Amino acid sequence: MPRITAPTVAEHRAAQQRALLDAARTLLARTGEAPSMAEVAALAGLARPSAYQYYKSRQDLLHALVLDVFPRWTQRVREAMDAEPEPADRIMAYVLTNIRLVAEGEHAVGNALAAVAPGEELDNQSAMMHRQLLTPLVETLTAMGVPDPPVTAELINAIVHSSTRLLESGTGPETVEERVRELLGPYVRENRTIPIRENTP
């Protein structure tokens, strides 16, 4: 049995699973191919047999990574938006945080997962993440009194998609962010200081 390196067995197990997920993510981002359990275990600092105590197969590990990557992306975006007290500034936070996540390689991991772990679970996770990502943006636009918030949210999200393509084609993140600020900045400034509407029955 592996030596326990945390106060409890449960915490030890969680730490080892985290190490394996992080190692799998790193290898996937680096190569775009599904790593072997031996490669993942080596990067995580575990013996190969120990890795199978946490994930019964490579496919099991990849599915766990799917369930880990997408919610963490959504959490990063929500936290960035929540940090802005001005509703209009949350729009810029939404776009820029998504762009930074792409630049950090999270989108590449998602694409690689789609290639190496296709299936209904991945499709469902992708659709759910899209809905979860748009929800705080739609809520912000609704609170600001913007006409057709879902439509506006999709148009704003189109900037994220275009920025992703530019990043993946080699355009630098700083250049993309600068152009986004120029494009979206006037809209954000125009809608600043608009009070959030209180929910009424």
PDB file of C-alpha atoms in Angstrom:
ATOM      1  CA  MET A   1       0.000   0.000   0.000  1.00  0.00           C
ATOM      2  CA  PRO A   2       1.417   3.447  -0.919  1.00  0.00           C
ATOM      3  CA  ARG A   3       2.699   5.575   1.929  1.00  0.00           C
ATOM      4  CA  ILE A   4       0.039   8.024   3.138  1.00  0.00           C
ATOM      5  CA  THR A   5       1.255  11.607   2.661  1.00  0.00           C
ATOM      6  CA  ALA A   6      -1.870  13.432   3.862  1.00  0.00           C
ATOM      7  CA  PRO A   7      -3.646  13.671   7.249  1.00  0.00           C
ATOM      8  CA  THR A   8      -6.325  11.193   6.169  1.00  0.00           C
ATOM      9  CA  VAL A   9      -6.669   8.403   3.641  1.00  0.00           C
ATOM     10  CA  ALA A  10      -9.404  10.350   1.861  1.00  0.00           C
ATOM     11  CA  GLU A  11      -7.188  13.429   1.541  1.00  0.00           C
ATOM     12  CA  HIS A  12      -4.296  11.284   0.365  1.00  0.00           C
ATOM     13  CA  ARG A  13      -6.489   9.682  -2.292  1.00  0.00           C
ATOM     14  CA  ALA A  14      -7.781  13.077  -3.445  1.00  0.00           C
ATOM     15  CA  ALA A  15      -4.228  14.420  -3.704  1.00  0.00           C
ATOM     16  CA  GLN A  16      -3.086  11.427  -5.764  1.00  0.00           C
ATOM     17  CA  GLN A  17      -6.081  11.706  -8.082  1.00  0.00           C
ATOM     18  CA  ARG A  18      -5.350  15.419  -8.496  1.00  0.00           C
ATOM     19  CA  ALA A  19      -1.729  14.641  -9.347  1.00  0.00           C
ATOM     20  CA  LEU A  20      -2.788  12.090 -11.975  1.00  0.00           C
ATOM     21  CA  LEU A  21      -5.329  14.452 -13.541  1.00  0.00           C
ATOM     22  CA  ASP A  22      -2.797  17.283 -13.681  1.00  0.00           C
ATOM     23  CA  ALA A  23      -0.211  14.979 -15.225  1.00  0.00           C
ATOM     24  CA  ALA A  24      -2.679  13.714 -17.840  1.00  0.00           C
ATOM     25  CA  ARG A  25      -3.686  17.290 -18.674  1.00  0.00           C
ATOM     26  CA  THR A  26      -0.048  18.349 -19.071  1.00  0.00           C
ATOM     27  CA  LEU A  27       0.775  15.440 -21.363  1.00  0.00           C
ATOM     28  CA  LEU A  28      -2.389  15.908 -23.392  1.00  0.00           C
ATOM     29  CA  ALA A  29      -1.677  19.613 -23.912  1.00  0.00           C
ATOM     30  CA  ARG A  30       1.906  18.810 -24.873  1.00  0.00           C
ATOM     31  CA  THR A  31       1.247  16.095 -27.454  1.00  0.00           C
ATOM     32  CA  GLY A  32      -2.463  16.206 -28.335  1.00  0.00           C
ATOM     33  CA  GLU A  33      -2.522  12.440 -27.900  1.00  0.00           C
ATOM     34  CA  ALA A  34      -3.871  10.275 -25.116  1.00  0.00           C
ATOM     35  CA  PRO A  35      -0.985   9.467 -22.774  1.00  0.00           C
ATOM     36  CA  SER A  36      -0.431   5.986 -21.434  1.00  0.00           C
ATOM     37  CA  MET A  37      -1.051   5.204 -17.788  1.00  0.00           C
ATOM     38  CA  ALA A  38       2.688   4.635 -17.402  1.00  0.00           C
ATOM     39  CA  GLU A  39       3.460   8.128 -18.725  1.00  0.00           C
ATOM     40  CA  VAL A  40       0.846   9.728 -16.497  1.00  0.00           C
ATOM     41  CA  ALA A  41       2.015   7.831 -13.432  1.00  0.00           C
ATOM     42  CA  ALA A  42       5.659   8.731 -14.066  1.00  0.00           C
ATOM     43  CA  LEU A  43       4.882  12.459 -14.368  1.00  0.00           C
ATOM     44  CA  ALA A  44       2.715  12.304 -11.241  1.00  0.00           C
ATOM     45  CA  GLY A  45       5.513  10.611  -9.325  1.00  0.00           C
ATOM     46  CA  LEU A  46       3.657   7.315  -8.866  1.00  0.00           C
ATOM     47  CA  ALA A  47       4.390   3.745  -9.823  1.00  0.00           C
ATOM     48  CA  ARG A  48       2.298   2.492 -12.736  1.00  0.00           C
ATOM     49  CA  PRO A  49       0.409  -0.080 -10.626  1.00  0.00           C
ATOM     50  CA  SER A  50      -0.477   2.658  -8.140  1.00  0.00           C
ATOM     51  CA  ALA A  51      -2.180   4.692 -10.868  1.00  0.00           C
ATOM     52  CA  TYR A  52      -4.599   1.823 -11.481  1.00  0.00           C
ATOM     53  CA  GLN A  53      -5.722   2.064  -7.856  1.00  0.00           C
ATOM     54  CA  TYR A  54      -7.309   5.404  -8.752  1.00  0.00           C
ATOM     55  CA  TYR A  55      -8.326   4.900 -12.405  1.00  0.00           C
ATOM     56  CA  LYS A  56      -9.001   1.433 -13.736  1.00  0.00           C
ATOM     57  CA  SER A  57      -7.980   2.284 -17.329  1.00  0.00           C
ATOM     58  CA  ARG A  58      -6.692   5.056 -19.552  1.00  0.00           C
ATOM     59  CA  GLN A  59     -10.244   5.664 -20.792  1.00  0.00           C
ATOM     60  CA  ASP A  60     -11.453   5.954 -17.213  1.00  0.00           C
ATOM     61  CA  LEU A  61      -8.762   8.578 -16.567  1.00  0.00           C
ATOM     62  CA  LEU A  62      -9.696  10.515 -19.717  1.00  0.00           C
ATOM     63  CA  HIS A  63     -13.362  10.567 -18.725  1.00  0.00           C
ATOM     64  CA  ALA A  64     -12.370  11.878 -15.296  1.00  0.00           C
ATOM     65  CA  LEU A  65     -10.324  14.567 -17.026  1.00  0.00           C
ATOM     66  CA  VAL A  66     -13.360  15.581 -19.097  1.00  0.00           C
ATOM     67  CA  LEU A  67     -15.343  16.037 -15.895  1.00  0.00           C
ATOM     68  CA  ASP A  68     -12.489  18.055 -14.400  1.00  0.00           C
ATOM     69  CA  VAL A  69     -11.445  20.398 -17.230  1.00  0.00           C
ATOM     70  CA  PHE A  70     -14.794  21.904 -18.202  1.00  0.00           C
ATOM     71  CA  PRO A  71     -16.094  22.869 -14.730  1.00  0.00           C
ATOM     72  CA  ARG A  72     -12.742  24.465 -13.857  1.00  0.00           C
ATOM     73  CA  TRP A  73     -12.984  26.638 -16.993  1.00  0.00           C
ATOM     74  CA  THR A  74     -16.484  27.763 -16.028  1.00  0.00           C
ATOM     75  CA  GLN A  75     -15.359  28.501 -12.472  1.00  0.00           C
ATOM     76  CA  ARG A  76     -12.479  30.712 -13.675  1.00  0.00           C
ATOM     77  CA  VAL A  77     -14.822  32.758 -15.851  1.00  0.00           C
ATOM     78  CA  ARG A  78     -17.443  33.145 -13.122  1.00  0.00           C
ATOM     79  CA  GLU A  79     -14.842  34.219 -10.558  1.00  0.00           C
ATOM     80  CA  ALA A  80     -13.445  36.858 -12.926  1.00  0.00           C
ATOM     81  CA  MET A  81     -16.921  38.235 -13.611  1.00  0.00           C
ATOM     82  CA  ASP A  82     -17.904  38.224  -9.929  1.00  0.00           C
ATOM     83  CA  ALA A  83     -14.779  40.225  -9.105  1.00  0.00           C
ATOM     84  CA  GLU A  84     -16.100  43.182 -11.136  1.00  0.00           C
ATOM     85  CA  PRO A  85     -18.561  45.371  -9.169  1.00  0.00           C
ATOM     86  CA  GLU A  86     -19.668  47.222 -12.308  1.00  0.00           C
ATOM     87  CA  PRO A  87     -22.010  45.031 -14.387  1.00  0.00           C
ATOM     88  CA  ALA A  88     -20.735  46.298 -17.744  1.00  0.00           C
ATOM     89  CA  ASP A  89     -17.154  45.432 -16.790  1.00  0.00           C
ATOM     90  CA  ARG A  90     -18.236  41.822 -16.279  1.00  0.00           C
ATOM     91  CA  ILE A  91     -18.758  41.598 -20.029  1.00  0.00           C
ATOM     92  CA  MET A  92     -15.102  42.424 -20.684  1.00  0.00           C
ATOM     93  CA  ALA A  93     -14.042  40.061 -17.884  1.00  0.00           C
ATOM     94  CA  TYR A  94     -16.037  37.274 -19.543  1.00  0.00           C
ATOM     95  CA  VAL A  95     -14.331  37.718 -22.904  1.00  0.00           C
ATOM     96  CA  LEU A  96     -10.795  38.324 -21.651  1.00  0.00           C
ATOM     97  CA  THR A  97     -10.851  35.416 -19.196  1.00  0.00           C
ATOM     98  CA  ASN A  98     -11.970  33.036 -21.929  1.00  0.00           C
ATOM     99  CA  ILE A  99      -9.178  34.325 -24.162  1.00  0.00           C
ATOM    100  CA  ARG A 100      -6.597  33.857 -21.401  1.00  0.00           C
ATOM    101  CA  LEU A 101      -7.773  30.306 -20.774  1.00  0.00           C
ATOM    102  CA  VAL A 102      -7.333  29.541 -24.463  1.00  0.00           C
ATOM    103  CA  ALA A 103      -3.859  31.094 -24.394  1.00  0.00           C
ATOM    104  CA  GLU A 104      -2.973  28.975 -21.337  1.00  0.00           C
ATOM    105  CA  GLY A 105      -3.763  25.831 -23.304  1.00  0.00           C
ATOM    106  CA  GLU A 106      -7.107  24.828 -21.790  1.00  0.00           C
ATOM    107  CA  HIS A 107      -8.820  24.920 -25.178  1.00  0.00           C
ATOM    108  CA  ALA A 108      -6.138  22.701 -26.659  1.00  0.00           C
ATOM    109  CA  VAL A 109      -6.804  20.207 -23.894  1.00  0.00           C
ATOM    110  CA  GLY A 110     -10.513  20.307 -24.688  1.00  0.00           C
ATOM    111  CA  ASN A 111      -9.844  19.746 -28.386  1.00  0.00           C
ATOM    112  CA  ALA A 112      -7.450  16.927 -27.620  1.00  0.00           C
ATOM    113  CA  LEU A 113     -10.003  15.312 -25.335  1.00  0.00           C
ATOM    114  CA  ALA A 114     -12.588  15.531 -28.103  1.00  0.00           C
ATOM    115  CA  ALA A 115     -10.179  13.686 -30.391  1.00  0.00           C
ATOM    116  CA  VAL A 116      -9.048  10.973 -27.986  1.00  0.00           C
ATOM    117  CA  ALA A 117     -12.150  10.514 -25.846  1.00  0.00           C
ATOM    118  CA  PRO A 118     -15.123  11.045 -28.173  1.00  0.00           C
ATOM    119  CA  GLY A 119     -18.558  10.027 -27.094  1.00  0.00           C
ATOM    120  CA  GLU A 120     -21.848  11.093 -25.626  1.00  0.00           C
ATOM    121  CA  GLU A 121     -20.328  12.035 -22.273  1.00  0.00           C
ATOM    122  CA  LEU A 122     -17.920  14.505 -23.874  1.00  0.00           C
ATOM    123  CA  ASP A 123     -20.651  15.945 -26.098  1.00  0.00           C
ATOM    124  CA  ASN A 124     -22.922  16.420 -23.098  1.00  0.00           C
ATOM    125  CA  GLN A 125     -20.140  18.060 -21.104  1.00  0.00           C
ATOM    126  CA  SER A 126     -19.357  20.430 -23.989  1.00  0.00           C
ATOM    127  CA  ALA A 127     -23.003  21.440 -24.351  1.00  0.00           C
ATOM    128  CA  MET A 128     -23.369  21.872 -20.602  1.00  0.00           C
ATOM    129  CA  MET A 129     -20.229  24.015 -20.391  1.00  0.00           C
ATOM    130  CA  HIS A 130     -21.487  26.258 -23.193  1.00  0.00           C
ATOM    131  CA  ARG A 131     -24.755  26.789 -21.322  1.00  0.00           C
ATOM    132  CA  GLN A 132     -22.989  27.352 -18.012  1.00  0.00           C
ATOM    133  CA  LEU A 133     -20.597  29.842 -19.569  1.00  0.00           C
ATOM    134  CA  LEU A 134     -23.351  31.867 -21.205  1.00  0.00           C
ATOM    135  CA  THR A 135     -25.595  31.919 -18.124  1.00  0.00           C
ATOM    136  CA  PRO A 136     -23.716  34.609 -16.137  1.00  0.00           C
ATOM    137  CA  LEU A 137     -23.266  36.664 -19.306  1.00  0.00           C
ATOM    138  CA  VAL A 138     -26.988  36.503 -20.094  1.00  0.00           C
ATOM    139  CA  GLU A 139     -27.809  37.323 -16.470  1.00  0.00           C
ATOM    140  CA  THR A 140     -25.520  40.364 -16.553  1.00  0.00           C
ATOM    141  CA  LEU A 141     -27.004  41.632 -19.821  1.00  0.00           C
ATOM    142  CA  THR A 142     -30.520  41.065 -18.505  1.00  0.00           C
ATOM    143  CA  ALA A 143     -29.774  42.997 -15.313  1.00  0.00           C
ATOM    144  CA  MET A 144     -28.401  45.863 -17.423  1.00  0.00           C
ATOM    145  CA  GLY A 145     -31.631  46.043 -19.402  1.00  0.00           C
ATOM    146  CA  VAL A 146     -29.978  45.121 -22.708  1.00  0.00           C
ATOM    147  CA  PRO A 147     -32.494  44.169 -25.428  1.00  0.00           C
ATOM    148  CA  ASP A 148     -32.476  40.465 -26.367  1.00  0.00           C
ATOM    149  CA  PRO A 149     -29.833  39.338 -23.822  1.00  0.00           C
ATOM    150  CA  PRO A 150     -29.471  35.784 -25.255  1.00  0.00           C
ATOM    151  CA  VAL A 151     -28.829  37.156 -28.753  1.00  0.00           C
ATOM    152  CA  THR A 152     -26.365  39.750 -27.461  1.00  0.00           C
ATOM    153  CA  ALA A 153     -24.613  37.068 -25.403  1.00  0.00           C
ATOM    154  CA  GLU A 154     -24.153  34.877 -28.473  1.00  0.00           C
ATOM    155  CA  LEU A 155     -22.725  37.827 -30.422  1.00  0.00           C
ATOM    156  CA  ILE A 156     -20.294  38.596 -27.599  1.00  0.00           C
ATOM    157  CA  ASN A 157     -19.374  34.920 -27.469  1.00  0.00           C
ATOM    158  CA  ALA A 158     -18.612  35.083 -31.187  1.00  0.00           C
ATOM    159  CA  ILE A 159     -15.744  37.416 -30.271  1.00  0.00           C
ATOM    160  CA  VAL A 160     -14.398  34.653 -28.018  1.00  0.00           C
ATOM    161  CA  HIS A 161     -14.632  32.109 -30.838  1.00  0.00           C
ATOM    162  CA  SER A 162     -12.892  34.444 -33.308  1.00  0.00           C
ATOM    163  CA  SER A 163     -10.195  35.206 -30.749  1.00  0.00           C
ATOM    164  CA  THR A 164      -9.680  31.472 -30.227  1.00  0.00           C
ATOM    165  CA  ARG A 165      -9.105  30.949 -33.948  1.00  0.00           C
ATOM    166  CA  LEU A 166      -6.610  33.823 -34.019  1.00  0.00           C
ATOM    167  CA  LEU A 167      -4.692  32.440 -31.042  1.00  0.00           C
ATOM    168  CA  GLU A 168      -4.602  28.969 -32.545  1.00  0.00           C
ATOM    169  CA  SER A 169      -3.305  30.379 -35.836  1.00  0.00           C
ATOM    170  CA  GLY A 170      -0.391  32.051 -34.072  1.00  0.00           C
ATOM    171  CA  THR A 171      -1.561  35.572 -33.203  1.00  0.00           C
ATOM    172  CA  GLY A 172      -0.123  36.663 -29.862  1.00  0.00           C
ATOM    173  CA  PRO A 173      -2.444  36.898 -26.829  1.00  0.00           C
ATOM    174  CA  GLU A 174      -1.455  40.519 -26.190  1.00  0.00           C
ATOM    175  CA  THR A 175      -2.440  41.502 -29.733  1.00  0.00           C
ATOM    176  CA  VAL A 176      -5.764  39.681 -29.478  1.00  0.00           C
ATOM    177  CA  GLU A 177      -6.584  41.253 -26.107  1.00  0.00           C
ATOM    178  CA  GLU A 178      -5.688  44.722 -27.378  1.00  0.00           C
ATOM    179  CA  ARG A 179      -7.955  44.388 -30.410  1.00  0.00           C
ATOM    180  CA  VAL A 180     -10.777  43.016 -28.226  1.00  0.00           C
ATOM    181  CA  ARG A 181     -10.499  45.985 -25.875  1.00  0.00           C
ATOM    182  CA  GLU A 182     -10.664  48.363 -28.839  1.00  0.00           C
ATOM    183  CA  LEU A 183     -13.692  46.583 -30.268  1.00  0.00           C
ATOM    184  CA  LEU A 184     -15.671  45.870 -27.118  1.00  0.00           C
ATOM    185  CA  GLY A 185     -14.453  48.769 -24.969  1.00  0.00           C
ATOM    186  CA  PRO A 186     -16.891  51.398 -26.348  1.00  0.00           C
ATOM    187  CA  TYR A 187     -19.872  49.107 -25.701  1.00  0.00           C
ATOM    188  CA  VAL A 188     -18.716  48.463 -22.132  1.00  0.00           C
ATOM    189  CA  ARG A 189     -18.083  52.155 -21.443  1.00  0.00           C
ATOM    190  CA  GLU A 190     -21.442  53.144 -22.896  1.00  0.00           C
ATOM    191  CA  ASN A 191     -23.237  50.747 -20.548  1.00  0.00           C
ATOM    192  CA  ARG A 192     -21.336  51.514 -17.351  1.00  0.00           C
ATOM    193  CA  THR A 193     -23.135  52.784 -14.234  1.00  0.00           C
ATOM    194  CA  ILE A 194     -26.456  51.297 -15.337  1.00  0.00           C
ATOM    195  CA  PRO A 195     -28.063  50.000 -12.126  1.00  0.00           C
ATOM    196  CA  ILE A 196     -28.868  46.308 -11.804  1.00  0.00           C
ATOM    197  CA  ARG A 197     -32.575  45.704 -11.780  1.00  0.00           C
ATOM    198  CA  GLU A 198     -34.002  44.104  -8.689  1.00  0.00           C
ATOM    199  CA  ASN A 199     -35.923  40.875  -9.253  1.00  0.00           C
ATOM    200  CA  THR A 200     -39.624  41.498  -8.785  1.00  0.00           C
ATOM    201  CA  PRO A 201     -42.329  38.893  -8.362  1.00  0.00           C
TER     202      PRO A 201
END
